[in-house]
């Protein structure tokens, strides 16, 4: 390994092997580089790749790390590393050792949508959400509370002691146990279980713990500032007697407090591990000076932080441009035009351009404008590919073909596209299945024997049963991909998507997602047959469950659209940040009980988010905002973000303001005036004597 690619502090971190190590440093200072080089160094010293666990925050970041390592240590060894997220590590451990972790052999991982579905039905069962009650609840608020409690290892009894009297707290506490029971009866785990369950079982079962500690000898964690209590606990339990733990992070980039991350994990690391080695990296290798100056000026306004400053290694650089447009559409158009110019003028390839924003709904206008220019892009965060409704519908049908025992998939397929099968009918099917010790899908196939289902629903169920049986036979005879395609046609999923309201382009795009899925199913299948094995569908679907968190298109030259949250750890030559406005950045939480809470909720976390956004840029940065926006049909005046005032002013020479509010007028009314003035001037020149 080439140690000269590292500065002395980085080198020290790479070479320090025994005992806990913390690298605490600002954005772009080469923390992730320390992780990859440290892994390469361990491999060079003869450590087996299977013994090294490196955890990153997203699957995408982990994939990037693996790619970099493949170049350094070869593909084979890079593939053998245990490299992923806390969740993917947990899922892997559970699959390998279901007994040890107390889960059924063929457990399924629920995604967010499934969790919402379960909570929705529990609310109804507990009399909260149905026609019996007129009150409506924010499902997300309940789901989030349960998740936070799980991650803090709180039991129902403990929760009841700490909650304030708030509707959502009370309801979530009431449903907490029922929710856990439901997961068990469905043979499912949720995302949180992938970490909490691992941590608690390791703690309870010394022999299981010993096994895993012997298996994983070196632990490395990137983005450590955003670990939560359960993840910290999981690390502690995995940490063997050699205590080889290396964590890297930046307290200024802690942006998941709202989801239970504890910045105390990084700030208190050397208190918890008394003998920890702490290394700070001072230089910023990523960004040009105008960008680091802005980032520094912003982040000093936070009070609870380690004092540190980004000192740029690079020099020069164009000013950061702050652009104000008249309204939202003009902002989107300006950004898309600028991107088009950059690409057309060969000043930047698409993959070196990113548009970042606070919440995913801000992406839509940009998407449309880029589409019109024919500029290809990918969207990170927000609604990932596998979370799209139509894709999830198609996956439910895939599951009917390959694991028909999946209850959730059967329920989803019964419901979409709508077949005229109502809740009462499903209840009858459930009752029959329970009475006969069978599964829901069996009930569907036995509808003829079930009393109380007649007319249209019965007809629909018979048809559905037949379609499934045919498709299963098809899958046997030809391929699952072909059978699935036919089945989706037969149940009219394609029709239901294409006839949906909205512009043709959008619905076609939605169907393209299904085509993408079909292609991926086909590829997976043929790869298995090529290797002369049967396709392991459980694995394929398990991967989907994890990937959908941060799916990105694989084609290389794409412009990236991303939330700040999903952009963490990544970098681009050119970055646009949209909506630098009060209410957007800092974000106004719409579910906050009072308006004052809505913004001041956690202003420091909002500032850190903006800081993460700014520090993604290597060469050029644009900050845009609109002066007005339309909200529910009303045009509102929008204030600039308070964070803009915290940046250096124009005299500093690192920022340039650009006001486009009057631009459109220039092309209409003012054009005539300007033309007149020009002609007058011309006349003046001509009339000048001499
Ligand atoms: P973040 O906090 O955003 O995750 P980071 O601290 O992990 O940033 P890296 O992504 O590792 O930083 O590095 C930032 C950039 O600086 C990368 O392009 C990397 O290749 C480069 N870099 C890091 N260290 C060095 C070095 N010693 N010499 C030259 N370039 C470096
Ligand atoms: Mg990093």
XYZ file of C-alpha atoms and ligand atoms in Angstrom:
722
model
C 0.000 0.000 0.000
C 1.172 3.475 -0.857
C 1.588 5.365 2.404
C 2.667 8.471 0.528
C -0.960 9.042 -0.446
C -1.540 9.984 3.190
C -0.468 12.903 5.341
C 1.342 12.193 8.643
C -1.814 12.262 10.797
C -3.663 9.960 8.403
C -0.664 7.660 8.339
C -0.609 7.505 12.103
C -4.288 6.510 12.098
C -3.710 3.822 9.490
C -0.746 2.333 11.312
C -2.234 2.377 14.809
C -3.614 -1.125 15.233
C -3.946 -2.113 18.874
C -6.845 -0.720 20.886
C -9.630 1.779 20.212
C -8.997 4.641 17.820
C -11.015 7.748 17.068
C -10.386 10.026 14.113
C -12.295 13.231 14.659
C -12.069 15.696 11.820
C -13.979 18.074 9.600
C -15.510 17.440 6.205
C -13.219 16.464 3.357
C -10.204 15.863 5.574
C -9.717 12.280 4.419
C -11.464 10.266 7.143
C -12.987 7.824 4.707
C -9.598 7.582 3.044
C -8.163 6.546 6.422
C -10.711 3.729 6.616
C -9.949 2.333 3.165
C -6.183 2.569 3.624
C -6.397 1.030 7.057
C -8.253 -1.947 5.599
C -5.626 -2.297 2.883
C -2.934 -2.142 5.537
C -4.616 -4.833 7.656
C -4.852 -7.097 4.619
C -1.185 -6.497 3.912
C -0.360 -7.597 7.431
C -2.070 -10.883 6.683
C -5.462 -10.356 8.290
C -8.153 -12.396 6.519
C -10.716 -10.198 4.721
C -13.581 -12.120 6.369
C -12.343 -10.896 9.751
C -12.649 -7.239 8.865
C -15.972 -5.474 9.309
C -16.264 -1.974 7.879
C -19.519 -0.111 8.395
C -20.710 2.872 6.509
C -23.900 4.842 6.634
C -25.546 3.830 3.376
C -25.272 0.876 1.028
C -24.141 3.297 -1.598
C -21.244 4.591 0.499
C -20.307 0.989 1.297
C -20.362 0.087 -2.410
C -18.085 3.014 -3.172
C -15.705 1.909 -0.477
C -15.630 -1.583 -1.911
C -14.882 -0.222 -5.369
C -11.978 1.827 -4.065
C -10.643 -1.178 -2.184
C -10.974 -3.423 -5.213
C -8.502 -1.116 -6.956
C -6.115 -1.240 -4.014
C -6.215 -4.891 -2.949
C -7.875 -6.709 -5.836
C -11.459 -7.607 -6.484
C -11.384 -10.984 -4.803
C -10.269 -9.737 -1.423
C -12.512 -6.680 -1.623
C -15.502 -8.973 -2.217
C -14.630 -11.054 0.832
C -14.642 -8.100 3.233
C -17.658 -7.666 5.462
C -18.527 -4.242 4.218
C -21.929 -2.642 4.544
C -24.250 -0.831 6.894
C -25.135 -1.767 10.453
C -28.380 -3.116 9.015
C -26.789 -5.249 6.361
C -24.354 -6.650 8.930
C -27.266 -7.464 11.245
C -29.207 -9.110 8.450
C -26.186 -11.184 7.471
C -25.634 -12.336 11.052
C -29.298 -13.277 11.437
C -29.364 -15.223 8.178
C -26.254 -17.128 9.191
C -27.391 -17.818 12.708
C -31.189 -17.515 13.001
C -31.261 -19.755 16.033
C -28.664 -17.745 17.867
C -30.618 -14.544 17.308
C -34.019 -16.050 18.012
C -35.585 -15.481 14.606
C -37.404 -17.970 12.370
C -35.252 -19.557 9.688
C -36.996 -17.834 6.833
C -37.641 -14.482 8.420
C -38.536 -11.518 6.253
C -37.395 -7.959 6.591
C -40.227 -5.462 6.581
C -39.787 -2.181 4.824
C -41.148 1.135 5.966
C -44.326 0.734 3.922
C -45.066 -2.645 5.523
C -44.473 -1.201 8.978
C -46.932 1.587 8.232
C -49.432 -1.026 7.092
C -49.108 -2.963 10.338
C -49.416 0.139 12.493
C -52.425 1.231 10.470
C -54.212 -2.037 11.085
C -53.248 -2.061 14.770
C -54.646 1.440 15.148
C -57.851 0.239 13.616
C -57.975 -2.835 15.839
C -57.434 -0.661 18.884
C -60.312 1.496 17.796
C -58.348 4.556 16.781
C -58.449 4.887 13.081
C -61.605 3.290 11.791
C -65.035 4.693 11.164
C -65.685 4.380 14.906
C -63.418 7.308 15.548
C -63.389 10.632 13.785
C -59.862 11.453 14.900
C -57.131 10.976 12.377
C -53.606 10.112 13.291
C -50.252 10.749 11.792
C -49.005 7.202 11.293
C -45.438 8.370 10.884
C -45.458 9.937 14.346
C -46.431 6.605 15.903
C -43.990 4.582 13.820
C -41.145 6.962 14.650
C -41.767 6.790 18.398
C -41.762 3.018 18.456
C -38.575 2.997 16.441
C -36.861 5.455 18.794
C -37.822 3.397 21.829
C -36.611 0.182 20.281
C -33.292 1.782 19.491
C -32.942 2.946 23.061
C -33.795 -0.574 24.341
C -36.801 0.706 26.254
C -39.532 -1.718 27.277
C -43.197 -0.763 27.381
C -43.055 -0.385 31.146
C -40.066 1.962 30.911
C -41.677 3.912 28.124
C -44.776 4.498 30.195
C -42.636 6.093 32.888
C -40.934 8.571 30.641
C -43.528 9.719 28.141
C -45.113 13.087 28.418
C -48.836 13.217 28.095
C -49.112 13.541 24.378
C -51.523 11.689 22.145
C -48.885 10.116 19.982
C -46.766 9.003 22.925
C -49.770 7.372 24.572
C -50.955 5.620 21.456
C -47.493 4.435 20.476
C -46.977 3.079 23.992
C -50.285 1.246 23.774
C -49.412 -0.342 20.429
C -45.750 -1.085 21.173
C -46.206 -4.650 22.494
C -48.931 -5.502 20.016
C -46.630 -4.387 17.226
C -43.821 -6.638 18.438
C -46.273 -9.554 18.728
C -47.473 -8.945 15.205
C -43.914 -9.048 13.848
C -43.371 -12.357 15.594
C -46.572 -13.884 14.279
C -45.729 -12.766 10.743
C -42.184 -14.190 11.096
C -40.809 -10.776 10.281
C -38.255 -8.352 11.621
C -38.164 -4.631 10.990
C -35.089 -2.552 10.222
C -34.527 -1.685 13.858
C -34.477 -5.356 14.853
C -31.504 -5.892 12.566
C -29.443 -3.926 15.058
C -31.333 -4.062 18.390
C -31.995 -7.783 18.287
C -28.371 -8.514 17.447
C -27.120 -6.297 20.266
C -29.448 -7.693 22.896
C -28.946 -11.334 21.936
C -25.172 -10.957 21.954
C -25.459 -9.447 25.393
C -27.709 -12.224 26.702
C -25.876 -15.195 25.212
C -22.134 -15.371 25.999
C -21.454 -18.309 23.713
C -23.108 -16.616 20.758
C -21.136 -13.487 21.568
C -17.861 -15.376 21.721
C -18.512 -17.009 18.358
C -19.077 -13.698 16.659
C -16.217 -11.944 18.417
C -13.861 -14.613 17.144
C -15.284 -14.274 13.687
C -14.921 -10.486 13.385
C -11.631 -9.209 14.722
C -11.335 -5.735 13.248
C -14.147 -3.232 13.347
C -14.133 0.047 11.426
C -16.952 2.585 11.383
C -17.320 5.581 9.079
C -19.721 8.462 9.888
C -19.563 7.474 13.520
C -21.224 10.725 14.660
C -24.561 9.358 13.491
C -24.636 6.073 15.377
C -27.448 5.502 17.846
C -27.573 3.707 21.172
C -28.383 0.333 19.655
C -25.575 0.562 17.121
C -23.084 1.554 19.823
C -24.238 -1.412 21.877
C -23.875 -3.733 18.894
C -20.278 -2.554 18.428
C -19.470 -3.027 22.103
C -20.804 -6.568 22.053
C -18.869 -7.439 18.920
C -15.655 -5.994 20.260
C -13.418 -8.900 21.257
C -10.563 -8.916 23.769
C -8.220 -7.326 21.208
C -10.537 -4.283 21.147
C -9.729 -3.391 17.609
C -12.208 -0.649 16.955
C -11.531 2.291 14.676
C -14.199 4.950 14.301
C -14.083 8.117 12.222
C -16.486 11.012 12.149
C -17.244 14.682 12.460
C -19.531 16.099 15.143
C -20.340 18.999 12.782
C -21.952 16.505 10.436
C -24.260 14.842 12.957
C -27.584 15.033 11.134
C -29.624 12.108 12.382
C -30.465 13.336 15.893
C -34.128 13.320 14.884
C -33.839 9.594 14.344
C -32.199 8.867 17.650
C -28.512 9.180 16.730
C -26.394 10.172 19.722
C -23.567 12.561 19.021
C -22.381 11.728 22.543
C -21.099 8.452 21.090
C -18.350 10.345 19.290
C -17.848 13.182 21.762
C -17.566 10.766 24.686
C -15.531 8.104 22.897
C -12.319 8.828 24.805
C -14.229 8.933 28.075
C -15.777 5.549 27.423
C -12.528 4.054 26.159
C -9.935 5.552 28.485
C -7.029 4.244 26.442
C -8.427 5.405 23.119
C -6.059 7.052 20.718
C -7.564 10.255 19.309
C -6.297 11.692 16.044
C -7.409 14.957 14.496
C -6.997 15.764 10.815
C -6.576 19.436 10.040
C -6.340 19.805 6.279
C -9.244 19.816 3.862
C -8.360 18.171 0.568
C -11.740 18.436 -1.049
C -12.875 22.007 -1.507
C -11.538 25.237 -2.956
C -11.051 28.074 -0.438
C -14.271 30.050 -1.119
C -16.222 26.907 -0.204
C -14.304 26.138 2.998
C -14.552 29.814 4.031
C -18.340 29.668 3.733
C -18.517 26.361 5.591
C -16.347 27.674 8.436
C -18.302 30.931 8.714
C -21.561 29.023 8.958
C -20.665 26.337 11.442
C -19.098 28.629 14.082
C -22.657 29.703 14.872
C -23.275 26.350 16.505
C -22.481 26.359 20.193
C -22.265 22.668 21.040
C -19.322 21.473 19.024
C -15.636 20.691 18.995
C -13.826 23.762 17.796
C -12.209 23.020 14.479
C -11.724 24.765 11.194
C -11.391 23.518 7.641
C -7.992 24.574 6.334
C -7.977 24.178 2.566
C -5.056 22.452 0.875
C -6.294 23.565 -2.512
C -6.035 27.139 -3.740
C -7.878 29.489 -6.096
C -11.483 28.801 -6.921
C -14.424 30.798 -8.140
C -16.745 32.645 -5.793
C -19.728 30.916 -4.271
C -22.753 32.247 -6.106
C -25.958 33.109 -4.241
C -28.821 33.306 -6.690
C -32.304 34.633 -6.031
C -35.089 33.993 -8.528
C -38.608 35.327 -8.672
C -40.346 32.027 -7.968
C -39.944 28.251 -7.706
C -40.365 27.405 -11.401
C -37.755 30.008 -12.308
C -35.333 28.560 -9.753
C -35.754 25.055 -11.173
C -35.411 26.280 -14.733
C -32.310 28.325 -13.956
C -30.576 25.396 -12.257
C -31.490 22.937 -15.023
C -30.367 25.413 -17.730
C -27.083 25.944 -15.940
C -26.514 22.194 -15.671
C -27.300 21.797 -19.355
C -24.774 24.543 -20.145
C -22.084 22.905 -18.013
C -22.548 19.574 -19.764
C -22.976 20.974 -23.273
C -19.967 23.234 -22.895
C -17.977 20.232 -21.657
C -17.137 22.107 -18.496
C -18.327 19.197 -16.340
C -19.606 15.670 -16.945
C -22.987 14.825 -15.441
C -21.483 12.698 -12.700
C -19.617 15.749 -11.380
C -22.828 17.702 -10.846
C -25.217 17.430 -7.919
C -28.362 19.239 -6.900
C -28.955 19.065 -3.160
C -32.010 19.997 -1.142
C -33.617 19.674 2.259
C -36.624 17.549 1.350
C -37.285 15.289 -1.571
C -40.384 17.078 -2.831
C -38.062 19.896 -3.944
C -36.602 17.570 -6.567
C -39.672 17.283 -8.757
C -39.424 20.592 -10.583
C -35.739 20.000 -11.291
C -36.458 16.484 -12.527
C -38.973 17.826 -15.011
C -36.643 20.506 -16.302
C -33.737 18.089 -16.663
C -35.995 15.657 -18.466
C -36.944 18.378 -20.913
C -33.268 19.032 -21.610
C -32.670 15.298 -22.014
C -30.097 15.334 -19.209
C -29.963 11.915 -17.499
C -30.028 11.942 -13.704
C -30.440 9.743 -10.656
C -32.234 10.561 -7.431
C -30.748 9.570 -4.075
C -32.774 9.525 -0.901
C -36.399 10.540 -0.950
C -38.376 7.767 -2.484
C -35.956 5.125 -3.613
C -36.629 2.879 -6.564
C -37.780 -0.139 -4.612
C -40.102 1.964 -2.477
C -42.099 3.171 -5.447
C -45.620 1.921 -5.110
C -45.772 0.271 -8.494
C -42.478 -1.526 -7.924
C -43.654 -2.764 -4.561
C -46.854 -4.008 -6.171
C -44.838 -5.886 -8.764
C -42.578 -7.327 -6.047
C -45.657 -8.610 -4.213
C -46.579 -10.596 -7.339
C -43.015 -11.827 -7.641
C -43.245 -13.092 -4.081
C -46.497 -14.904 -4.922
C -44.514 -16.845 -7.489
C -41.430 -17.594 -5.461
C -42.496 -17.489 -1.802
C -46.294 -17.723 -1.728
C -46.196 -18.133 2.044
C -45.469 -14.391 2.307
C -48.645 -13.090 3.949
C -47.914 -9.443 3.355
C -47.374 -10.001 -0.346
C -50.652 -11.922 -0.656
C -52.540 -9.123 1.069
C -50.961 -6.521 -1.169
C -51.719 -8.491 -4.320
C -55.340 -9.014 -3.254
C -55.658 -5.276 -2.960
C -53.757 -3.948 -5.993
C -54.765 -3.430 -8.664
C -58.214 -3.249 -7.158
C -60.186 -6.449 -7.729
C -63.308 -5.637 -5.791
C -62.227 -7.746 -2.841
C -63.177 -5.882 0.307
C -62.138 -5.995 3.937
C -65.014 -8.274 4.944
C -63.988 -10.854 2.370
C -60.399 -10.787 3.576
C -61.597 -11.251 7.143
C -63.505 -14.361 6.031
C -60.415 -15.698 4.281
C -58.370 -15.029 7.423
C -60.922 -16.789 9.596
C -60.959 -19.821 7.316
C -57.157 -19.978 7.249
C -56.966 -19.743 11.010
C -59.697 -22.338 11.532
C -57.972 -24.792 9.205
C -54.411 -24.102 10.263
C -53.627 -22.905 6.737
C -52.167 -19.842 5.122
C -53.992 -16.970 3.509
C -52.998 -18.075 0.020
C -54.532 -21.513 0.721
C -57.764 -19.809 1.653
C -57.709 -18.004 -1.684
C -57.331 -21.303 -3.507
C -60.154 -22.845 -1.427
C -62.619 -20.031 -1.814
C -65.243 -22.468 -3.091
C -65.377 -24.030 0.387
C -65.693 -20.773 2.292
C -69.096 -19.673 3.378
C -70.215 -16.107 3.192
C -68.223 -15.113 0.135
C -70.381 -14.853 -2.903
C -71.069 -12.835 -6.014
C -68.390 -10.506 -7.249
C -65.743 -11.077 -4.580
C -65.998 -14.839 -5.038
C -65.672 -14.504 -8.749
C -62.688 -12.197 -8.320
C -60.978 -14.603 -5.928
C -61.501 -17.561 -8.226
C -60.000 -15.647 -11.069
C -57.077 -14.495 -8.927
C -56.440 -18.051 -7.740
C -56.412 -19.278 -11.302
C -54.052 -16.543 -12.444
C -51.614 -17.356 -9.653
C -51.737 -21.093 -10.380
C -51.146 -20.544 -14.078
C -48.287 -18.196 -13.392
C -46.688 -20.630 -10.971
C -46.878 -23.351 -13.600
C -45.429 -20.952 -16.176
C -42.566 -20.073 -13.866
C -41.820 -23.763 -13.578
C -41.840 -24.350 -17.296
C -40.116 -21.229 -18.523
C -38.675 -18.495 -16.300
C -39.918 -16.531 -13.333
C -39.229 -13.304 -15.212
C -41.472 -14.334 -18.122
C -44.174 -15.691 -15.852
C -44.137 -12.509 -13.823
C -44.423 -10.327 -16.898
C -47.455 -12.306 -18.075
C -49.019 -12.261 -14.647
C -48.662 -8.493 -14.315
C -50.400 -8.119 -17.654
C -53.185 -10.482 -16.654
C -53.927 -8.773 -13.382
C -53.834 -5.513 -15.353
C -51.153 -3.849 -13.305
C -49.720 -2.213 -16.394
C -53.142 -0.916 -17.428
C -53.777 0.474 -13.994
C -50.482 2.362 -14.060
C -50.792 3.672 -17.577
C -54.339 4.850 -17.274
C -53.585 6.656 -14.037
C -53.952 10.404 -14.143
C -50.900 12.546 -14.734
C -48.888 13.272 -17.822
C -48.006 10.439 -20.156
C -44.312 10.866 -19.530
C -44.638 10.356 -15.799
C -46.767 7.209 -16.038
C -44.462 5.755 -18.668
C -41.575 6.407 -16.296
C -43.435 4.563 -13.577
C -43.905 1.585 -15.797
C -40.223 1.732 -16.752
C -39.452 1.040 -13.113
C -41.303 -2.250 -13.418
C -39.410 -3.048 -16.607
C -36.212 -2.398 -14.667
C -37.353 -4.844 -11.996
C -38.283 -7.476 -14.595
C -34.867 -7.130 -16.182
C -33.167 -7.490 -12.835
C -35.224 -10.601 -11.993
C -34.285 -12.082 -15.366
C -30.603 -11.327 -14.845
C -30.588 -12.816 -11.369
C -32.270 -15.954 -12.625
C -29.995 -16.515 -15.575
C -26.911 -15.885 -13.460
C -28.053 -18.650 -11.106
C -28.778 -21.076 -13.950
C -25.405 -20.257 -15.526
C -23.774 -21.231 -12.266
C -25.908 -24.409 -12.323
C -27.647 -23.563 -9.076
C -31.247 -22.759 -8.332
C -31.938 -19.076 -7.896
C -32.034 -18.245 -4.194
C -35.051 -15.971 -4.168
C -34.873 -15.379 -0.437
C -31.473 -13.800 -0.961
C -32.602 -11.742 -3.934
C -35.580 -10.357 -2.064
C -33.525 -9.830 1.073
C -31.120 -7.711 -0.939
C -33.980 -5.671 -2.295
C -35.187 -5.082 1.241
C -31.862 -3.535 2.166
C -31.044 -1.849 -1.105
C -34.248 0.045 -1.329
C -32.973 2.315 1.380
C -30.655 4.046 -1.032
C -30.997 2.742 -4.516
C -29.211 4.628 -7.250
C -29.037 3.938 -10.934
C -25.816 2.259 -11.980
C -25.284 4.029 -15.306
C -22.179 6.144 -14.867
C -22.694 9.628 -16.242
C -25.698 10.868 -14.349
C -26.391 14.140 -12.631
C -27.238 13.449 -8.989
C -30.281 14.841 -7.226
C -30.131 14.207 -3.517
C -31.340 15.248 -0.121
C -28.607 16.530 2.194
C -29.084 13.414 4.287
C -28.322 11.055 1.421
C -25.402 13.127 0.166
C -23.390 12.565 3.305
C -19.826 11.408 2.653
C -20.075 12.020 -1.116
C -18.470 14.774 -3.217
C -18.941 16.438 -6.610
C -17.088 19.046 -8.627
C -20.198 21.222 -8.967
C -22.958 21.517 -6.406
C -26.250 23.408 -6.480
C -28.154 23.855 -3.232
C -31.817 24.691 -3.688
C -34.293 26.523 -1.518
C -31.965 28.339 0.889
C -35.007 29.847 2.535
C -36.626 30.188 5.927
C -39.046 27.306 6.342
C -37.084 25.069 3.982
C -33.530 25.443 5.231
C -34.017 25.601 8.261
C -36.901 23.315 7.687
C -40.278 23.999 9.192
C -41.654 20.783 10.570
C -45.240 20.536 9.565
C -46.110 18.134 12.345
C -44.734 20.309 15.151
C -47.303 21.140 17.779
C -46.531 24.864 17.774
C -45.089 27.066 15.087
C -42.262 28.165 17.367
C -41.234 24.527 17.855
C -41.535 24.036 14.162
C -38.456 26.039 13.338
C -36.472 26.259 16.508
C -36.846 22.469 16.995
C -33.211 21.891 16.350
C -31.689 24.795 14.581
C -28.174 23.505 15.182
C -28.964 20.233 13.415
C -30.423 22.229 10.518
C -27.210 24.248 10.372
C -25.151 21.060 10.337
C -27.264 19.803 7.439
C -26.535 22.929 5.446
C -22.868 22.501 6.362
C -22.942 18.931 5.040
C -24.453 20.269 1.806
C -21.869 23.016 1.319
C -18.927 20.752 2.037
C -19.937 18.279 -0.705
C -18.585 20.694 -3.340
C -15.060 20.458 -4.636
C -14.843 23.319 -7.140
C -18.044 25.291 -7.533
C -21.051 25.981 -5.380
C -24.326 27.729 -6.139
C -26.929 28.530 -3.491
C -30.359 29.350 -4.855
C -33.583 30.624 -3.384
C -36.922 31.835 -4.706
C -38.478 35.095 -3.547
C -42.020 33.748 -3.825
C -43.570 30.312 -3.869
C -47.060 29.047 -4.459
C -48.506 27.080 -1.586
C -51.980 25.593 -1.986
C -52.853 28.052 -4.687
C -51.613 31.115 -2.816
C -48.493 33.018 -3.718
C -46.363 33.562 -0.628
C -43.406 35.805 -0.118
C -40.438 33.751 1.039
C -37.688 35.051 3.322
C -34.063 34.177 2.680
C -32.630 31.613 5.073
C -31.099 33.024 8.241
C -28.060 30.913 7.353
C -27.319 33.153 4.364
C -26.675 36.017 6.763
C -24.139 33.907 8.582
C -22.042 33.490 5.441
C -19.344 36.073 4.646
C -20.599 39.211 2.864
C -19.717 40.228 -0.673
C -16.734 42.322 0.466
C -15.021 39.154 1.622
C -14.394 38.251 -1.997
C -15.640 34.683 -1.641
C -19.319 35.264 -2.395
C -21.208 36.818 -5.232
C -24.905 37.685 -5.197
C -26.970 37.431 -8.300
C -30.534 38.727 -8.441
C -32.601 37.275 -11.269
C -35.977 38.541 -10.117
C -36.223 41.137 -12.861
C -34.824 38.910 -15.552
C -38.014 37.910 -17.285
C -39.168 41.497 -17.531
C -35.932 42.233 -19.312
C -37.060 40.122 -22.217
C -40.456 41.765 -22.525
C -41.009 45.376 -21.450
C -37.448 46.398 -20.738
C -36.182 45.008 -24.008
C -37.967 47.772 -25.876
C -36.606 50.384 -23.506
C -33.102 48.966 -23.815
C -33.350 48.809 -27.571
C -34.494 52.426 -27.602
C -31.587 53.476 -25.384
C -29.160 51.561 -27.553
C -30.432 53.235 -30.715
C -30.196 56.631 -29.066
C -26.642 55.911 -28.027
C -25.785 54.772 -31.489
C -27.279 57.919 -32.890
C -25.208 59.884 -30.331
C -22.012 58.212 -31.481
C -22.828 58.879 -35.100
C -23.709 62.478 -34.385
C -20.530 63.071 -32.426
C -18.362 65.551 -34.200
C -15.001 64.383 -35.566
P -16.588 13.650 4.779
O -16.525 14.251 6.147
O -17.326 14.521 3.833
O -17.029 12.243 4.796
P -13.864 12.711 4.627
O -13.153 13.280 5.783
O -14.295 11.311 4.723
O -15.076 13.671 4.215
P -12.607 11.847 2.198
O -13.838 11.622 1.424
O -11.844 10.689 2.710
O -12.911 12.888 3.376
O -11.593 12.751 1.366
C -12.020 13.949 0.729
C -11.270 14.149 -0.573
O -9.912 14.442 -0.287
C -11.266 12.929 -1.434
O -11.361 13.328 -2.780
C -9.917 12.288 -1.160
O -9.476 11.532 -2.233
C -9.042 13.497 -0.906
N -7.929 13.231 0.020
C -8.006 12.782 1.282
N -6.789 12.667 1.846
C -5.891 13.064 0.925
C -4.463 13.185 0.905
N -3.703 12.872 1.938
N -3.904 13.638 -0.234
C -4.660 13.971 -1.300
N -6.005 13.886 -1.344
C -6.618 13.437 -0.246
Mg -16.199 10.440 4.664
